């Protein structure tokens, strides 16, 4: 009997110790799950950033390829047109491609052949404005040409065209020594980048890409593409404003804020892209944590029930 009582006492002590550890583990679960979930969020944002970078790099490579040797073809309009059409045919998300040579053959001003994607086909055209002359009244109109000539390859601030399509434009100067000098340029439909961002982020969150000037390059809401955050209504822009401030200030890690409109807590992870744009990947805390916490609680309850049986 004495041995039995001792055995029961020891078993009771072990059960109490194990149960105490499990309950301590359960109490620690929220903090641990938060840390694990935020680590997954950071990894997801980094993966999304990598995929977006790969797409932007491939687009830029097409622009630089377009510029190579273009000056040698300046007197052969058909050859220039064929080069532009070839680039457009290889990537259906290019909306326009073109050259801007200065001076024009045999005269002055800009010679600007381009190809435009329209109604499923490719249409040839010539620029009818001399972008080589800075526009004092609307500097943005000619900035793409002068930025490329002065700074080399890069992306201009995205804009919305006359047909309501939002573009991101890559432009680069022709290689050093080219005669005539000029710029090769390509316009990329922002809907294409929006699809890349959506695929990269997946169903577990939402991705927003924006420039340092606040222009929205990608957003889950299609109507926001090409808009500037300052031009949006306060109710529409609230969340995006929460994203832009900490990102451009260089704050690292996972930031959290409460949406005043619905009380939900959002986690946001920022990644700066190589062209100076920012990617913000957002997650709803409740959605990200809820499933993991419930699963842990169920496992703990099962283990306690097994000990008690």
Coordinates of C-alpha atoms in Angstrom, one line a residue:
X1 CA 0.0 0.0 0.0
X2 CA 2.8 2.4 1.0
X3 CA 4.5 1.8 -2.3
X4 CA 1.3 2.4 -4.2
X5 CA 0.7 5.7 -2.4
X6 CA 4.3 6.7 -3.2
X7 CA 3.8 5.8 -6.9
X8 CA 0.5 7.7 -7.1
X9 CA 2.1 10.7 -5.4
X10 CA 5.0 10.7 -7.8
X11 CA 2.6 10.4 -10.7
X12 CA 0.6 13.3 -9.4
X13 CA 3.7 15.4 -9.1
X14 CA 4.8 14.6 -12.6
X15 CA 1.3 15.4 -14.0
X16 CA 1.3 18.7 -12.1
X17 CA 4.7 19.6 -13.5
X18 CA 3.9 18.7 -17.0
X19 CA 0.5 20.5 -16.9
X20 CA 2.2 23.5 -15.4
X21 CA 4.7 23.5 -18.3
X22 CA 2.0 23.1 -20.9
X23 CA -0.1 26.0 -19.4
X24 CA 3.0 28.1 -19.3
X25 CA 3.6 27.2 -22.9
X26 CA 0.0 28.1 -23.7
X27 CA 0.3 31.5 -22.0
X28 CA 3.5 32.1 -24.0
X29 CA 1.9 31.1 -27.3
X30 CA 0.6 34.5 -28.4
X31 CA 4.0 36.2 -28.1
X32 CA 5.8 33.3 -29.8
X33 CA 3.2 33.0 -32.5
X34 CA 3.4 36.8 -33.1
X35 CA 7.2 36.6 -33.5
X36 CA 6.9 33.6 -35.8
X37 CA 4.2 35.2 -37.9
X38 CA 6.1 38.4 -38.2
X39 CA 9.2 36.5 -39.3
X40 CA 7.1 34.8 -42.0
X41 CA 5.7 38.2 -43.0
X42 CA 9.3 39.5 -43.4
X43 CA 10.3 36.4 -45.4
X44 CA 7.2 36.8 -47.6
X45 CA 7.9 40.5 -48.3
X46 CA 11.5 39.7 -49.2
X47 CA 10.4 37.0 -51.6
X48 CA 7.9 39.4 -53.2
X49 CA 10.6 42.1 -53.5
X50 CA 12.9 39.6 -55.2
X51 CA 10.2 38.6 -57.8
X52 CA 9.3 42.3 -58.5
X53 CA 13.0 43.2 -58.9
X54 CA 13.4 40.3 -61.4
X55 CA 10.6 41.7 -63.5
X56 CA 11.8 45.3 -63.4
X57 CA 15.3 44.1 -64.3
X58 CA 14.0 42.2 -67.4
X59 CA 12.1 45.3 -68.5
X60 CA 15.1 47.6 -68.1
X61 CA 17.3 45.1 -70.0
X62 CA 14.9 45.4 -72.9
X63 CA 15.3 49.2 -72.9
X64 CA 19.0 49.1 -72.9
X65 CA 19.1 46.5 -75.7
X66 CA 16.8 48.8 -77.7
X67 CA 19.3 51.6 -77.4
X68 CA 22.3 49.6 -78.6
X69 CA 23.3 50.6 -82.1
X70 CA 20.1 52.7 -82.6
X71 CA 22.0 55.8 -83.8
X72 CA 23.5 53.7 -86.7
X73 CA 19.9 53.2 -88.0
X74 CA 18.7 56.8 -87.8
X75 CA 18.6 57.1 -91.5
X76 CA 16.7 53.8 -92.0
X77 CA 13.2 54.4 -90.7
X78 CA 12.1 50.9 -91.6
X79 CA 14.9 49.3 -89.6
X80 CA 14.1 51.5 -86.5
X81 CA 10.5 50.5 -86.8
X82 CA 11.4 46.8 -87.0
X83 CA 13.5 47.1 -83.9
X84 CA 10.7 48.7 -82.0
X85 CA 8.2 46.2 -83.1
X86 CA 10.5 43.3 -82.2
X87 CA 10.8 44.5 -78.6
X88 CA 7.0 45.0 -78.4
X89 CA 6.3 41.5 -79.8
X90 CA 8.5 39.9 -77.1
X91 CA 6.7 41.3 -74.2
X92 CA 2.9 42.0 -74.5
X93 CA 3.0 44.3 -71.4
X94 CA 5.0 47.0 -73.2
X95 CA 2.5 49.5 -74.4
X96 CA 4.8 51.9 -76.3
X97 CA 8.4 51.9 -77.4
X98 CA 10.3 54.6 -79.2
X99 CA 13.4 56.7 -79.9
X100 CA 14.0 60.4 -79.5
X101 CA 16.9 61.6 -81.7
X102 CA 18.3 65.1 -81.7
X103 CA 18.8 66.8 -84.1
X104 CA 16.4 65.7 -86.7
X105 CA 17.8 64.4 -90.0
X106 CA 18.7 67.3 -92.2
X107 CA 17.1 69.9 -89.9
X108 CA 16.5 70.8 -86.3
X109 CA 14.3 69.5 -83.5
X110 CA 13.4 66.0 -82.5
X111 CA 13.0 62.9 -84.6
X112 CA 10.9 60.5 -82.6
X113 CA 9.6 57.3 -84.3
X114 CA 7.6 55.1 -82.0
X115 CA 5.3 52.1 -81.9
X116 CA 2.1 52.0 -80.0
X117 CA 0.0 48.9 -79.0
X118 CA -3.6 49.6 -79.9
X119 CA -6.6 47.3 -80.2
X120 CA -4.5 44.2 -80.2
X121 CA -2.1 45.5 -83.0
X122 CA 1.0 47.7 -83.3
X123 CA 0.7 51.1 -84.8
X124 CA 3.6 53.3 -86.0
X125 CA 3.9 57.0 -85.2
X126 CA 6.1 60.0 -84.8
X127 CA 6.4 62.2 -81.7
X128 CA 4.9 65.6 -82.6
X129 CA 6.5 67.5 -79.7
X130 CA 10.1 68.6 -79.3
X131 CA 11.0 67.1 -75.9
X132 CA 14.6 68.2 -76.3
X133 CA 13.5 71.7 -75.2
X134 CA 12.6 71.9 -71.5
X135 CA 9.0 72.9 -70.9
X136 CA 9.0 75.8 -68.4
X137 CA 5.3 75.6 -67.8
X138 CA 5.0 71.8 -67.3
X139 CA 8.5 70.4 -66.5
X140 CA 7.2 66.9 -66.1
X141 CA 6.3 66.8 -69.8
X142 CA 9.9 66.8 -70.9
X143 CA 11.6 65.5 -67.7
X144 CA 11.8 61.9 -69.0
X145 CA 14.1 62.9 -71.9
X146 CA 16.4 65.2 -69.9
X147 CA 16.7 62.8 -67.0
X148 CA 17.7 60.0 -69.4
X149 CA 20.2 62.3 -71.2
X150 CA 21.7 63.6 -67.9
X151 CA 21.5 60.5 -65.7
X152 CA 21.4 57.5 -68.0
X153 CA 19.0 54.5 -67.6
X154 CA 16.2 54.7 -65.2
X155 CA 12.5 54.9 -64.5
X156 CA 10.6 58.1 -64.7
X157 CA 7.8 59.0 -62.3
X158 CA 4.7 57.0 -63.4
X159 CA 1.9 58.9 -64.9
X160 CA -1.6 58.4 -66.4
X161 CA -1.8 58.8 -70.2
X162 CA -4.5 60.6 -72.2
X163 CA -6.5 57.3 -72.6
X164 CA -6.6 56.8 -68.8
X165 CA -3.9 54.1 -68.8
X166 CA -1.3 54.3 -66.1
X167 CA 2.3 53.8 -67.3
X168 CA 5.8 53.4 -65.9
X169 CA 8.4 54.6 -68.3
X170 CA 11.9 53.3 -68.7
X171 CA 14.3 55.5 -70.7
X172 CA 18.0 55.5 -71.4
X173 CA 20.3 57.6 -73.4
X174 CA 22.0 56.1 -76.4
X175 CA 25.5 54.8 -75.8
X176 CA 28.3 57.3 -75.4
X177 CA 29.5 58.7 -78.8
X178 CA 26.3 57.9 -80.6
X179 CA 25.6 60.4 -83.4
X180 CA 23.0 61.7 -83.2
X181 CA 22.6 61.5 -79.5
X182 CA 19.2 60.6 -78.1
X183 CA 17.0 58.4 -75.9
X184 CA 15.4 55.0 -76.2
X185 CA 12.2 54.6 -74.2
X186 CA 9.6 52.1 -73.3
X187 CA 6.2 52.4 -71.5
X188 CA 5.1 49.6 -69.3
X189 CA 1.4 49.2 -68.4
X190 CA 1.1 49.4 -64.6
X191 CA -1.5 46.7 -64.7
X192 CA 1.3 44.3 -65.6
X193 CA 3.3 45.1 -62.5
X194 CA 0.1 44.9 -60.4
X195 CA -0.3 41.3 -61.5
X196 CA 3.3 40.6 -60.6
X197 CA 2.9 42.1 -57.1
X198 CA -0.4 40.2 -56.6
X199 CA 1.2 36.9 -57.6
X200 CA 4.3 37.5 -55.5
X201 CA 2.4 38.5 -52.3
X202 CA -0.3 35.8 -52.7
X203 CA -3.5 35.5 -50.8
X204 CA -2.0 36.0 -47.4
X205 CA -1.6 39.8 -47.7
X206 CA -1.7 42.8 -50.0
X207 CA 1.1 44.6 -51.7
X208 CA 1.5 48.3 -52.6
X209 CA 4.4 49.8 -54.6
X210 CA 4.9 53.5 -54.6
X211 CA 7.6 56.1 -55.4
X212 CA 9.3 58.5 -53.0
X213 CA 7.1 61.2 -54.4
X214 CA 4.0 59.2 -53.4
X215 CA 2.9 58.0 -56.9
X216 CA 1.2 54.6 -56.6
X217 CA 2.8 52.1 -59.0
X218 CA 0.8 49.1 -57.7
X219 CA -2.2 48.8 -55.5
X220 CA -5.0 46.1 -55.0
X221 CA -7.5 48.8 -55.9
X222 CA -7.0 49.2 -59.7
X223 CA -8.3 52.8 -59.7
X224 CA -5.4 54.0 -57.6
X225 CA -2.8 53.1 -60.2
X226 CA -0.8 56.2 -61.3
X227 CA -2.5 58.4 -58.7
X228 CA -0.5 60.4 -56.1
X229 CA -1.4 59.8 -52.5
X230 CA -1.9 63.5 -52.0
X231 CA -4.7 63.5 -54.6
X232 CA -6.7 60.8 -53.0
X233 CA -9.6 61.4 -50.7
X234 CA -8.7 61.1 -47.0
X235 CA -10.8 58.0 -46.5
X236 CA -9.3 56.2 -49.5
X237 CA -5.7 57.3 -48.7
X238 CA -5.6 56.7 -45.0
X239 CA -4.0 53.2 -45.0
X240 CA -1.6 54.2 -47.8
X241 CA -0.4 57.3 -46.0
X242 CA 0.3 55.0 -43.0
X243 CA 2.6 53.0 -45.3
X244 CA 4.5 55.8 -47.0
X245 CA 5.6 57.8 -44.0
X246 CA 7.5 55.0 -42.1
X247 CA 8.9 53.5 -45.3
X248 CA 10.5 56.6 -46.7
X249 CA 11.8 57.4 -43.3
X250 CA 13.8 54.2 -43.4
X251 CA 12.0 52.4 -40.5
X252 CA 12.9 48.7 -40.5
X253 CA 11.2 45.5 -39.3
X254 CA 7.4 44.9 -39.0
X255 CA 5.4 48.0 -38.2
X256 CA 1.9 47.8 -36.9
X257 CA -1.0 50.3 -36.8
X258 CA -4.7 50.3 -36.2
X259 CA -7.1 51.2 -39.0
X260 CA -9.3 53.9 -37.5
X261 CA -12.1 53.0 -40.0
X262 CA -12.6 49.4 -38.8
X263 CA -10.4 48.9 -35.8
X264 CA -8.3 46.2 -37.4
X265 CA -4.6 46.0 -36.7
X266 CA -2.4 45.8 -39.7
X267 CA 1.2 44.6 -40.0
X268 CA 3.3 46.1 -42.7
X269 CA 6.8 45.1 -43.9
X270 CA 8.8 47.5 -46.3
X271 CA 11.3 46.6 -48.9
X272 CA 13.1 49.3 -50.9
X273 CA 13.5 48.4 -54.5
X274 CA 16.7 49.1 -56.4
X275 CA 15.2 51.8 -58.6
X276 CA 14.1 53.8 -55.5
X277 CA 10.5 52.6 -55.4
X278 CA 9.1 51.0 -52.2
X279 CA 7.2 47.8 -51.7
X280 CA 4.9 47.7 -48.7
X281 CA 3.4 44.3 -47.9
X282 CA 0.5 44.4 -45.5
X283 CA -1.2 41.7 -43.4
X284 CA -4.2 41.8 -41.1
X285 CA -3.0 40.7 -37.7
X286 CA -6.2 38.9 -36.9
X287 CA -6.1 36.8 -40.0
X288 CA -2.3 36.1 -39.7
X289 CA -2.4 35.0 -36.0
X290 CA -5.9 33.5 -35.6
X291 CA -5.3 30.1 -37.2
X292 CA -2.0 29.5 -35.6
X293 CA -3.1 30.4 -32.1
X294 CA -6.2 28.2 -32.4
X295 CA -4.1 25.3 -33.6
X296 CA -1.7 25.6 -30.7
X297 CA -4.5 25.8 -28.2
X298 CA -6.1 22.6 -29.6
X299 CA -2.8 20.7 -29.5
X300 CA -2.2 21.7 -25.9
X301 CA -5.7 20.7 -24.9
X302 CA -5.2 17.3 -26.5
X303 CA -1.9 16.7 -24.7
X304 CA -3.5 17.7 -21.3
X305 CA -6.4 15.3 -21.9
X306 CA -4.0 12.5 -22.7
X307 CA -2.1 13.1 -19.5
X308 CA -5.3 13.1 -17.5
X309 CA -6.6 9.8 -18.9

